Short mmCIF file of N, CA, C and O and ligand atoms in Angstrom, two decimals:
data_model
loop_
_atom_site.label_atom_id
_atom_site.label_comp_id
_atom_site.label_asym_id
_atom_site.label_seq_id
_atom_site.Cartn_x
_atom_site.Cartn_y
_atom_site.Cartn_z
N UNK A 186 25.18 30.56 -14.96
CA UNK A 186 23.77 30.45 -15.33
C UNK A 186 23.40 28.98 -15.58
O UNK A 186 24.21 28.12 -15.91
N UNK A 187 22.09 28.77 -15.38
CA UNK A 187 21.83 27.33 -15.25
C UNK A 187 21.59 26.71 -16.50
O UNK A 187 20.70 27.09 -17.27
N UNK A 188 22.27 25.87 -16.69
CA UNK A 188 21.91 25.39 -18.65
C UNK A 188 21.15 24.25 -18.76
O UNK A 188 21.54 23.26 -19.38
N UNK A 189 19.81 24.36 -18.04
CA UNK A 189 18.83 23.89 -18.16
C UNK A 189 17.50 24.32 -17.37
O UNK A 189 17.33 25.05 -16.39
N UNK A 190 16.74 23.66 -18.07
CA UNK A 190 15.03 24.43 -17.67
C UNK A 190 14.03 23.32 -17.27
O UNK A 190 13.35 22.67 -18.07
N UNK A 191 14.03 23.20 -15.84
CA UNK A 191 12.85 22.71 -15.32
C UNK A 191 11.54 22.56 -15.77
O UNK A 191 10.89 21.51 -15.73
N UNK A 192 11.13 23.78 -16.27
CA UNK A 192 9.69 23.79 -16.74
C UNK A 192 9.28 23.14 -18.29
O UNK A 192 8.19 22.88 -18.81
N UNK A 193 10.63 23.01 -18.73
CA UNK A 193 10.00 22.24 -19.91
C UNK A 193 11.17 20.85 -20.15
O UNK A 193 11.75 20.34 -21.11
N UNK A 194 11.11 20.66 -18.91
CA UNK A 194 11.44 18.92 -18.73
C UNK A 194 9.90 18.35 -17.83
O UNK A 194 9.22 18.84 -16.93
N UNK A 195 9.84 17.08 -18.65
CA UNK A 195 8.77 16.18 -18.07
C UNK A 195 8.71 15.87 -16.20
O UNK A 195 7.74 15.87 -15.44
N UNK A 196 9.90 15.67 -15.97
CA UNK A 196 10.07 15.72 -14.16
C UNK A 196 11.24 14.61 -14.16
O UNK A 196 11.25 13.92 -13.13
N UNK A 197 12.05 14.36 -14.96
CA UNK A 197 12.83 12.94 -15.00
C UNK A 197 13.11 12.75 -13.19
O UNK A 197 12.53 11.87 -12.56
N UNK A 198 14.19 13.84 -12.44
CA UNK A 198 14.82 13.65 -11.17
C UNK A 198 13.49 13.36 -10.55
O UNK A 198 13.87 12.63 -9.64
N UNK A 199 11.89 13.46 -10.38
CA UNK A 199 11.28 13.42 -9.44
C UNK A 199 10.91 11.68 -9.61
O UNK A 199 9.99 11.21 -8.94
N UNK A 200 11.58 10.95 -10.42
CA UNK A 200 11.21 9.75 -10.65
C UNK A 200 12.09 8.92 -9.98
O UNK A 200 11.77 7.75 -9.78
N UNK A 201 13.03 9.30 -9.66
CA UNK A 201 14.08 8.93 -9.13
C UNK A 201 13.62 7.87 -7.96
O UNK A 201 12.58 8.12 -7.35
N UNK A 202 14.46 6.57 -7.59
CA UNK A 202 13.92 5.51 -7.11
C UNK A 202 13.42 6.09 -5.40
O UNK A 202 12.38 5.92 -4.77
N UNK A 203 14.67 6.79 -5.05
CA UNK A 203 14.97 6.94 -3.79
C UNK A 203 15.04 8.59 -3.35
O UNK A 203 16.21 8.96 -3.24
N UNK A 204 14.05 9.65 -3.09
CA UNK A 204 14.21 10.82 -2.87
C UNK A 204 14.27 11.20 -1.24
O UNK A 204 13.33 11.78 -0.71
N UNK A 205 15.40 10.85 -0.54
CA UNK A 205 15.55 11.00 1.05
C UNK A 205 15.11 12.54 1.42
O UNK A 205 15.31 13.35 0.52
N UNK A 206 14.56 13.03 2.62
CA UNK A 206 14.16 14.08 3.27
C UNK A 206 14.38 13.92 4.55
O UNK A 206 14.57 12.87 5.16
N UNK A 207 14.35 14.92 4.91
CA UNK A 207 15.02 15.47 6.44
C UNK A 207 13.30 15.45 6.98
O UNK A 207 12.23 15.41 6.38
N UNK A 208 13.76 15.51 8.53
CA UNK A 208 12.25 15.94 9.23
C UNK A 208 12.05 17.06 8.61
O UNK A 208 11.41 17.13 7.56
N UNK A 209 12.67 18.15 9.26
CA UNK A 209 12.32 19.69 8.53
C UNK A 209 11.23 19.52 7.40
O UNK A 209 10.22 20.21 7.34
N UNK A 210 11.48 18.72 6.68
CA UNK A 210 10.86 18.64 5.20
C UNK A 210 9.31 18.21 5.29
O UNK A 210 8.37 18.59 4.58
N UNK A 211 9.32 17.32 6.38
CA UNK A 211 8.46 16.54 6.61
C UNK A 211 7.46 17.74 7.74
O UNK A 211 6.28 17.94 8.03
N UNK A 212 8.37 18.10 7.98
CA UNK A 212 6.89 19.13 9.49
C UNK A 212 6.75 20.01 8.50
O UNK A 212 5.58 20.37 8.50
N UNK A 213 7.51 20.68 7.41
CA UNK A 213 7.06 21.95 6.34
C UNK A 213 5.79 21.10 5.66
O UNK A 213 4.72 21.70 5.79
N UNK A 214 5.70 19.57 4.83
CA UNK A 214 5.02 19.09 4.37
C UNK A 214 3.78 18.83 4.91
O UNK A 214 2.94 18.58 4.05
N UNK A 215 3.21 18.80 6.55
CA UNK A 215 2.92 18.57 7.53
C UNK A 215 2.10 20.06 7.48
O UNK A 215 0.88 19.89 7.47
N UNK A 216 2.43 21.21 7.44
CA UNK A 216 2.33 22.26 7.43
C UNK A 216 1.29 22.57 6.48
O UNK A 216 0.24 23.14 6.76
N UNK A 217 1.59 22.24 5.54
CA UNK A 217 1.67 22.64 3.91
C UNK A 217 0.03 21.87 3.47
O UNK A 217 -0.74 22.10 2.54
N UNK A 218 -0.03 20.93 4.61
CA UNK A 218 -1.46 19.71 4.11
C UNK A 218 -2.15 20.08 5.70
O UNK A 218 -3.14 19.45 6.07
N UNK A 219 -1.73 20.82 6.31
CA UNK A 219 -2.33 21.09 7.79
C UNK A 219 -2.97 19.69 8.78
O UNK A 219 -4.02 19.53 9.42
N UNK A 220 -1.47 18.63 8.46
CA UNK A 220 -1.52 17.91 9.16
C UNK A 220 -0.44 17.48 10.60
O UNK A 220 0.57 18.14 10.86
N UNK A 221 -0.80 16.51 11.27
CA UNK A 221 0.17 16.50 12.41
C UNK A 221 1.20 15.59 11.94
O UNK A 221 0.99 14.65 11.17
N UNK A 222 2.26 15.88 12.41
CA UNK A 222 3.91 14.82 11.62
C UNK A 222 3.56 13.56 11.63
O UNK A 222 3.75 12.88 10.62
N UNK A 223 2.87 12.89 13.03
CA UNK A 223 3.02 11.40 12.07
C UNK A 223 2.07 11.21 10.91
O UNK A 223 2.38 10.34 10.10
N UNK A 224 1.15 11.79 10.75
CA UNK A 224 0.05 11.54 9.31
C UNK A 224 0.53 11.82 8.59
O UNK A 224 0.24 11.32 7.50
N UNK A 225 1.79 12.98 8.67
CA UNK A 225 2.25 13.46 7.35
C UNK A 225 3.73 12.31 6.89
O UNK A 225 4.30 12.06 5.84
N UNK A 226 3.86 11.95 8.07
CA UNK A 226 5.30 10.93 8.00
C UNK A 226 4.73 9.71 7.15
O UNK A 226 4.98 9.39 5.99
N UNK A 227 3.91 9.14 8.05
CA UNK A 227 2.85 7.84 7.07
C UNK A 227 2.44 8.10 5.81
O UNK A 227 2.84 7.42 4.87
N UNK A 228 1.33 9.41 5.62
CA UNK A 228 0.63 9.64 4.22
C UNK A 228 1.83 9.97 3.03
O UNK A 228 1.51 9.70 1.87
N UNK A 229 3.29 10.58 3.27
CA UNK A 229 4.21 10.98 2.26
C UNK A 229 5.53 10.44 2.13
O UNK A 229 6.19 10.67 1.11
N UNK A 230 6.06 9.60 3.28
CA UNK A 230 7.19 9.09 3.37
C UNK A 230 7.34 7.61 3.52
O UNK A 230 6.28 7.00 3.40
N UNK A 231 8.63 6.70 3.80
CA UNK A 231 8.69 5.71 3.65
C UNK A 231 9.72 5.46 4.51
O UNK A 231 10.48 6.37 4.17
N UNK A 232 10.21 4.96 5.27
CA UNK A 232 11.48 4.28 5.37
C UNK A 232 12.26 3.14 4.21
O UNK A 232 11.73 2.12 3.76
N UNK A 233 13.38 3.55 3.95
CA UNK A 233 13.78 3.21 2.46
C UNK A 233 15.32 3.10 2.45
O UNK A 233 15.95 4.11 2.75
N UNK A 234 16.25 1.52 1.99
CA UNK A 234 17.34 1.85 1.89
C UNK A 234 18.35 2.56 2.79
O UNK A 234 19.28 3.29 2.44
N UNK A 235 17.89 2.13 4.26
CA UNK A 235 18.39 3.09 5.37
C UNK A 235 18.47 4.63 5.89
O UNK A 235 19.18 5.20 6.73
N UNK A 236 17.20 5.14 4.83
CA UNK A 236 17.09 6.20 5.34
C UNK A 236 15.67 6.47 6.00
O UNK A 236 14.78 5.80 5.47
N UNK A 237 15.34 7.14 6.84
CA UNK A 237 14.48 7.18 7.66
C UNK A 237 12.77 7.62 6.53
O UNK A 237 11.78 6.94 6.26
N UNK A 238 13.13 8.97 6.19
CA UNK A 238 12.38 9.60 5.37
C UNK A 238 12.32 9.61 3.74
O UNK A 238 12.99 10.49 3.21
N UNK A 239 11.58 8.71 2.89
CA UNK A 239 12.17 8.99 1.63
C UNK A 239 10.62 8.91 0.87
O UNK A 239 9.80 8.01 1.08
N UNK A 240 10.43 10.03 -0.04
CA UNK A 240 9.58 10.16 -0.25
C UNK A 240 8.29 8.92 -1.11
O UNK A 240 8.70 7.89 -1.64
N UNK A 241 7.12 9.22 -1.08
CA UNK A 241 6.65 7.95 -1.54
C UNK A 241 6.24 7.97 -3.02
O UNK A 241 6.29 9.04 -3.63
N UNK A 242 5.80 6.72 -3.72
CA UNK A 242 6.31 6.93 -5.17
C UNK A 242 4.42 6.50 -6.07
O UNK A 242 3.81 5.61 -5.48
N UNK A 243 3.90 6.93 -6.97
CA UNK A 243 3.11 6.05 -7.76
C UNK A 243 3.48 5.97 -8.99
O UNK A 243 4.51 6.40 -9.51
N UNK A 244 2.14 5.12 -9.71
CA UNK A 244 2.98 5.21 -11.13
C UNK A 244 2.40 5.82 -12.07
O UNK A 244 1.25 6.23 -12.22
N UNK A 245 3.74 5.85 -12.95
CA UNK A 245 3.78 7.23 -13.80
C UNK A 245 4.27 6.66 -15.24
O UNK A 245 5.41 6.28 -15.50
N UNK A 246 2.98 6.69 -16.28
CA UNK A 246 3.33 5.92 -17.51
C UNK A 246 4.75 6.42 -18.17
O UNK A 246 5.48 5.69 -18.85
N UNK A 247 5.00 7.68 -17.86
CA UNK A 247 6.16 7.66 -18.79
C UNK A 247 7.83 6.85 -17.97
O UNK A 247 8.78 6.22 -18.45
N UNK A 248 7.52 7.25 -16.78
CA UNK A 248 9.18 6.49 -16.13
C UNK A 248 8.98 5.80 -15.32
O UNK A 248 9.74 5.58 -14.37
N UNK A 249 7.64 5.20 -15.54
CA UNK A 249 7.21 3.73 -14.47
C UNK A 249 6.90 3.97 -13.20
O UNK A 249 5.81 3.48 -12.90
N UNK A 250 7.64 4.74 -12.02
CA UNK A 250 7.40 4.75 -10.63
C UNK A 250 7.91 6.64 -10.86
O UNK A 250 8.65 7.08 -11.74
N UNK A 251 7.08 7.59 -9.53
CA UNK A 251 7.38 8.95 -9.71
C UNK A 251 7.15 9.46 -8.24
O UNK A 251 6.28 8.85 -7.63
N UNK A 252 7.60 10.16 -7.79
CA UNK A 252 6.87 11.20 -6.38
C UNK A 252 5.91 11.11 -6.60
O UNK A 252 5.46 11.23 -7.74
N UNK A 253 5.01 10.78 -5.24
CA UNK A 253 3.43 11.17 -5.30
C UNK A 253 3.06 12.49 -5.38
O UNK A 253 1.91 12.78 -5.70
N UNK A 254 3.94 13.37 -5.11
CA UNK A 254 3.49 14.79 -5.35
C UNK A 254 3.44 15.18 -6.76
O UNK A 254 2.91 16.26 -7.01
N UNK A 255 3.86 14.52 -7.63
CA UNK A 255 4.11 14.90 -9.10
C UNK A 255 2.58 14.67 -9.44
O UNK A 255 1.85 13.78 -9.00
N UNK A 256 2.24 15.81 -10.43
CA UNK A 256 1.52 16.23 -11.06
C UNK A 256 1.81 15.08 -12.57
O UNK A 256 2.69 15.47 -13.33
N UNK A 257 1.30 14.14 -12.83
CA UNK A 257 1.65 13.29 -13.77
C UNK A 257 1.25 13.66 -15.46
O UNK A 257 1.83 13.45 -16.53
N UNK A 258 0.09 14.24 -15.12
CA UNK A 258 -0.53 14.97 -16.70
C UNK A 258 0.13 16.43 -16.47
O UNK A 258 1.21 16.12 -16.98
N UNK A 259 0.27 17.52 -16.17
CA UNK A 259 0.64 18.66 -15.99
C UNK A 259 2.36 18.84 -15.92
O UNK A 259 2.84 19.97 -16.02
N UNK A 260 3.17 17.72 -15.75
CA UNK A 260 4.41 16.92 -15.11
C UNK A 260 4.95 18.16 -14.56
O UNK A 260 5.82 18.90 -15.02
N UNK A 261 4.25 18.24 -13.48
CA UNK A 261 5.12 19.63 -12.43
C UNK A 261 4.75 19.33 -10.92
O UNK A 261 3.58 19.05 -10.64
N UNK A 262 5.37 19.37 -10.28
CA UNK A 262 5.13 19.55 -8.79
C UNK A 262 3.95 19.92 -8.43
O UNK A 262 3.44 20.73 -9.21
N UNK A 263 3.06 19.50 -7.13
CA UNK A 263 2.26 19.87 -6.46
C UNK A 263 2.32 20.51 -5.31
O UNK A 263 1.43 21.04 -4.66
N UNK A 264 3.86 20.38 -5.06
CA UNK A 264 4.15 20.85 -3.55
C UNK A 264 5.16 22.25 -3.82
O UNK A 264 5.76 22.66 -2.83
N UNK A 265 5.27 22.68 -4.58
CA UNK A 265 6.42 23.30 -5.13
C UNK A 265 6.65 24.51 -3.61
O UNK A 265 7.75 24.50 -3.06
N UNK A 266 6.00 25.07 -3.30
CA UNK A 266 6.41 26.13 -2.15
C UNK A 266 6.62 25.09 -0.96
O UNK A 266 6.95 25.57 0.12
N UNK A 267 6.49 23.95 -1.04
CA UNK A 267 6.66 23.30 0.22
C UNK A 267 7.52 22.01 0.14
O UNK A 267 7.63 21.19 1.05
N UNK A 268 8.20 21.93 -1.28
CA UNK A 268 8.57 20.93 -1.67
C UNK A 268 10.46 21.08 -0.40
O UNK A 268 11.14 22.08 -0.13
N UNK A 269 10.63 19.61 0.00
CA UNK A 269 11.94 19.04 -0.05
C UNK A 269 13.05 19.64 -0.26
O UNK A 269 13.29 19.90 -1.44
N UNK A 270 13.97 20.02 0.68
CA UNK A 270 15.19 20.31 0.96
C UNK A 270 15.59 19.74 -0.59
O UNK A 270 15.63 20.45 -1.60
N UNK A 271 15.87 18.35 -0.54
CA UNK A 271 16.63 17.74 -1.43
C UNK A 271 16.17 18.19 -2.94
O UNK A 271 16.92 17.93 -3.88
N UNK A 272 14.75 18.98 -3.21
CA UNK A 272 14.22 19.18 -4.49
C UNK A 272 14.89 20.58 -4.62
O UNK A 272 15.37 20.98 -5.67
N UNK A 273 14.89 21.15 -3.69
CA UNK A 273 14.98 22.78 -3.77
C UNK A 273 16.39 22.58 -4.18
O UNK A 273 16.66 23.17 -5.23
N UNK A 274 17.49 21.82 -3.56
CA UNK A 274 18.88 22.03 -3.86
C UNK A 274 19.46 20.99 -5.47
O UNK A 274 20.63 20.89 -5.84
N UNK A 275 18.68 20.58 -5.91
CA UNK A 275 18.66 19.52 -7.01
C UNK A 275 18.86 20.42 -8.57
O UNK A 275 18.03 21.27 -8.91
N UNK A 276 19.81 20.15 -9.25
CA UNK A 276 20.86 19.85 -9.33
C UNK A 276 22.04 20.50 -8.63
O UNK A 276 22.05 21.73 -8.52
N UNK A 277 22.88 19.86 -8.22
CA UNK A 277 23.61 21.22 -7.63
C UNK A 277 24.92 21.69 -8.07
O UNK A 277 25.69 22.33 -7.35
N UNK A 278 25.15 21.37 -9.24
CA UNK A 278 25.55 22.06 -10.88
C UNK A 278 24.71 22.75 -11.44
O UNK A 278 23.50 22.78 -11.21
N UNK A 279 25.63 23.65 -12.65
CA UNK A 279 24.46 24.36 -13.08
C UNK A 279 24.11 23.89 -14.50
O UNK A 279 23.60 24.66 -15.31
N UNK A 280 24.49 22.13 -14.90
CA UNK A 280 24.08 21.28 -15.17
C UNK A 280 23.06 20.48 -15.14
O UNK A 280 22.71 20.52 -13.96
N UNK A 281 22.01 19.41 -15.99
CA UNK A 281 21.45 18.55 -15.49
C UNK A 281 21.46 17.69 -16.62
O UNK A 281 21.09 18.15 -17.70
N UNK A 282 21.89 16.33 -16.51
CA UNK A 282 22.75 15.33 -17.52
C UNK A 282 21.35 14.85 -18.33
O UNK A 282 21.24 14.57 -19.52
N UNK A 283 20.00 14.84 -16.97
CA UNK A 283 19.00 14.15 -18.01
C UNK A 283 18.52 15.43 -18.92
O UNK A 283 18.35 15.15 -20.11
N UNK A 284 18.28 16.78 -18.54
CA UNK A 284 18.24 17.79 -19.37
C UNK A 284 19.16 18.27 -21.07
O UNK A 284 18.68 18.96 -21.97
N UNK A 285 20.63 17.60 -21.03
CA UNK A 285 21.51 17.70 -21.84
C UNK A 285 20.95 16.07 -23.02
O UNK A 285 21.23 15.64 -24.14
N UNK A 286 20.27 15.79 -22.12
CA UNK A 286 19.74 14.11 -22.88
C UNK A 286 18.64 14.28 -23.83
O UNK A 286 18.50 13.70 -24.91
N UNK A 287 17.65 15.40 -23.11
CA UNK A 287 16.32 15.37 -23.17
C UNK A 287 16.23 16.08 -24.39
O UNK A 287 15.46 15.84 -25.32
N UNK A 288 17.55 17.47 -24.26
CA UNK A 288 17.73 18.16 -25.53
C UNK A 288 18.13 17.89 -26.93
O UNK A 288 17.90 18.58 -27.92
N UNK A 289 18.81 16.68 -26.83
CA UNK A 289 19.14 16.23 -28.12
C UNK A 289 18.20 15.42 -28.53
O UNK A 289 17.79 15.62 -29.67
N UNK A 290 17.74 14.55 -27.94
CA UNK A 290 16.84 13.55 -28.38
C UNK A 290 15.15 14.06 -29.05
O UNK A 290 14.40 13.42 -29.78
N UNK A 291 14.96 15.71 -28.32
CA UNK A 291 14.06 16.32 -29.03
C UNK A 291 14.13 16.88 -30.36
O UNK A 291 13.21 17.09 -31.15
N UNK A 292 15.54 17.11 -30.48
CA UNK A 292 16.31 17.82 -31.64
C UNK A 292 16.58 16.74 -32.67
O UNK A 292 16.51 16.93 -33.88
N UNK A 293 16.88 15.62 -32.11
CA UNK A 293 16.70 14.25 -33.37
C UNK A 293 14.85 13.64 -33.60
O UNK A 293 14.29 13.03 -34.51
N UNK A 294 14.36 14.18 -32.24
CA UNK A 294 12.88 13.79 -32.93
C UNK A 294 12.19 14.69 -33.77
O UNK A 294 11.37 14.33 -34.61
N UNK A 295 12.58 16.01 -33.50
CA UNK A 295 11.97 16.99 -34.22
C UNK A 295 10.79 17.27 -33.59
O UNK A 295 9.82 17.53 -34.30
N UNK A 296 10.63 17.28 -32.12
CA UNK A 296 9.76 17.29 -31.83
C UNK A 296 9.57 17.86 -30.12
O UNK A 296 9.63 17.03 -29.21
N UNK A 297 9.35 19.25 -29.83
CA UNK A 297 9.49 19.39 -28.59
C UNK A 297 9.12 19.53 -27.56
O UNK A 297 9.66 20.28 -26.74
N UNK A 298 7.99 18.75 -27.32
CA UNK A 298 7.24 18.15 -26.11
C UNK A 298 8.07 16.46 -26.11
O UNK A 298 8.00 15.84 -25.05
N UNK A 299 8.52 16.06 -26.84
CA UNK A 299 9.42 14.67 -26.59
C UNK A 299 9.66 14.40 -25.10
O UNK A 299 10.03 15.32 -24.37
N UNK A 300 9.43 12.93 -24.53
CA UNK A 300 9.35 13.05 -23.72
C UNK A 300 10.38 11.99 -23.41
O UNK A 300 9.87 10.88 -23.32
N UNK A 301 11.61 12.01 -23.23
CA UNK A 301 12.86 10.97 -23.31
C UNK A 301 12.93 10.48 -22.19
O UNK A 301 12.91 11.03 -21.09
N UNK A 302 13.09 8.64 -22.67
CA UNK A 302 13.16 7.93 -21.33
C UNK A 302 14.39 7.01 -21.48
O UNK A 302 14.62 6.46 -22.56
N UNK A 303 15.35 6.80 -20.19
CA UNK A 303 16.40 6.23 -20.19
C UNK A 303 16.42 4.65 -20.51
O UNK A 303 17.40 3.97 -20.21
N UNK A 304 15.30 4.11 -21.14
CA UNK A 304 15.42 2.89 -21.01
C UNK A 304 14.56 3.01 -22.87
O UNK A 304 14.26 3.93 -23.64
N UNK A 305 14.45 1.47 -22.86
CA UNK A 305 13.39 1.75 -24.22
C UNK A 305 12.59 1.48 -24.34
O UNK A 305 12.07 1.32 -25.44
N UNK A 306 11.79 1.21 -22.75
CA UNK A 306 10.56 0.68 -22.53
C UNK A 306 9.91 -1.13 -22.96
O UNK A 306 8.94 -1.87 -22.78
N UNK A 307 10.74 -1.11 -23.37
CA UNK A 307 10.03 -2.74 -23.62
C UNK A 307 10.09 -3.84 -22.68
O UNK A 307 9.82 -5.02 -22.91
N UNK A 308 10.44 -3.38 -21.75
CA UNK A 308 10.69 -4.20 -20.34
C UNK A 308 9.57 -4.31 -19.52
O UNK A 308 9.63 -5.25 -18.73
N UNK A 309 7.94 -3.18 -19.46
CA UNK A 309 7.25 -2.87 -18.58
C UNK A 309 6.00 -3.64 -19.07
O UNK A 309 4.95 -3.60 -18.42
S1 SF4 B 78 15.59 16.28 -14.53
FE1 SF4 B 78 16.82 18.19 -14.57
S2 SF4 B 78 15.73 19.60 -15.90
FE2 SF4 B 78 14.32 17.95 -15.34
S3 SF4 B 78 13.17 18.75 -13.56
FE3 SF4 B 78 14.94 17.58 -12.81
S4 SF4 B 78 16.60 19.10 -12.54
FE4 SF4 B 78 15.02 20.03 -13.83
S1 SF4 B 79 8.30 16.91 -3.94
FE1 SF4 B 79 7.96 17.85 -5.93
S2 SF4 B 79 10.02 18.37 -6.69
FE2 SF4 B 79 10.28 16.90 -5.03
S3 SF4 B 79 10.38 14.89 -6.02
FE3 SF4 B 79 8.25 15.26 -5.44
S4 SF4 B 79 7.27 16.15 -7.23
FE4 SF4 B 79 9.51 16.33 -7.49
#
């Protein structure tokens, strides 16, 4: 069983610098906005770090840079039935290290909408 819960984590993995995708991902996404692959290749992807497809990023006050599909006030996916190979299979333990992070640090804030960030922010 999975010992953690998506829905009441902020989105930490969708912040992630580098989220690579397959075409597949990209003609489902393509699909999904009822557009043709290269608009959907241009409007959602990047070439990045040697990979062809990697998703594109804005910013997001709590972890600085995020998926453009992220829902930033709501912090949930926008694409969720159409979302990314790589999202659908994420974590692939039934672990998630920033979830085991997120839990204590709410439990020392006393507070559980806490929204824990790996850094301490005074850098931005
Ligand atoms: S960081 Fe972990 S708990 Fe949060 S959305 Fe991603 S997989 Fe789920
Ligand atoms: S497509 Fe959805 S699940 Fe995947 S990184 Fe973007 S917001 Fe997160």
């Amino acid at each position: 069983m999975a010992n953690f819960d998506c829905t009441k984590c902020p989105g930490f993995c969708c912040s992630y610098p580098v989220i690579p995708i397959n075409r597949r991902d990209v003609e489902r996404l393509a699909k999904h906005f009822d557009l043709d692959f290269d608009t959907a290749k241009e409007r959602f992807t990047k070439a990045a770090h040697g990979r062809k497809f990697c998703l594109r990023r804005k910013t997001d006050e709590h972890f600085g840079r995020i998926c453009k599909f992220f829902d930033t006030k709501a912090r949930r996916c926008t694409v969720y039935e159409a979302r990314p190979s790589t999202c659908r299979e994420y974590p692939t333990k039934n672990r998630c290290g920033y979830y085991d992070f997120l839990k204590f640090e709410r439990e020392q804030q006393g507070d559980k909408a806490w929204i824990a960030r790996t850094d301490t922010g005074e850098w931005r």
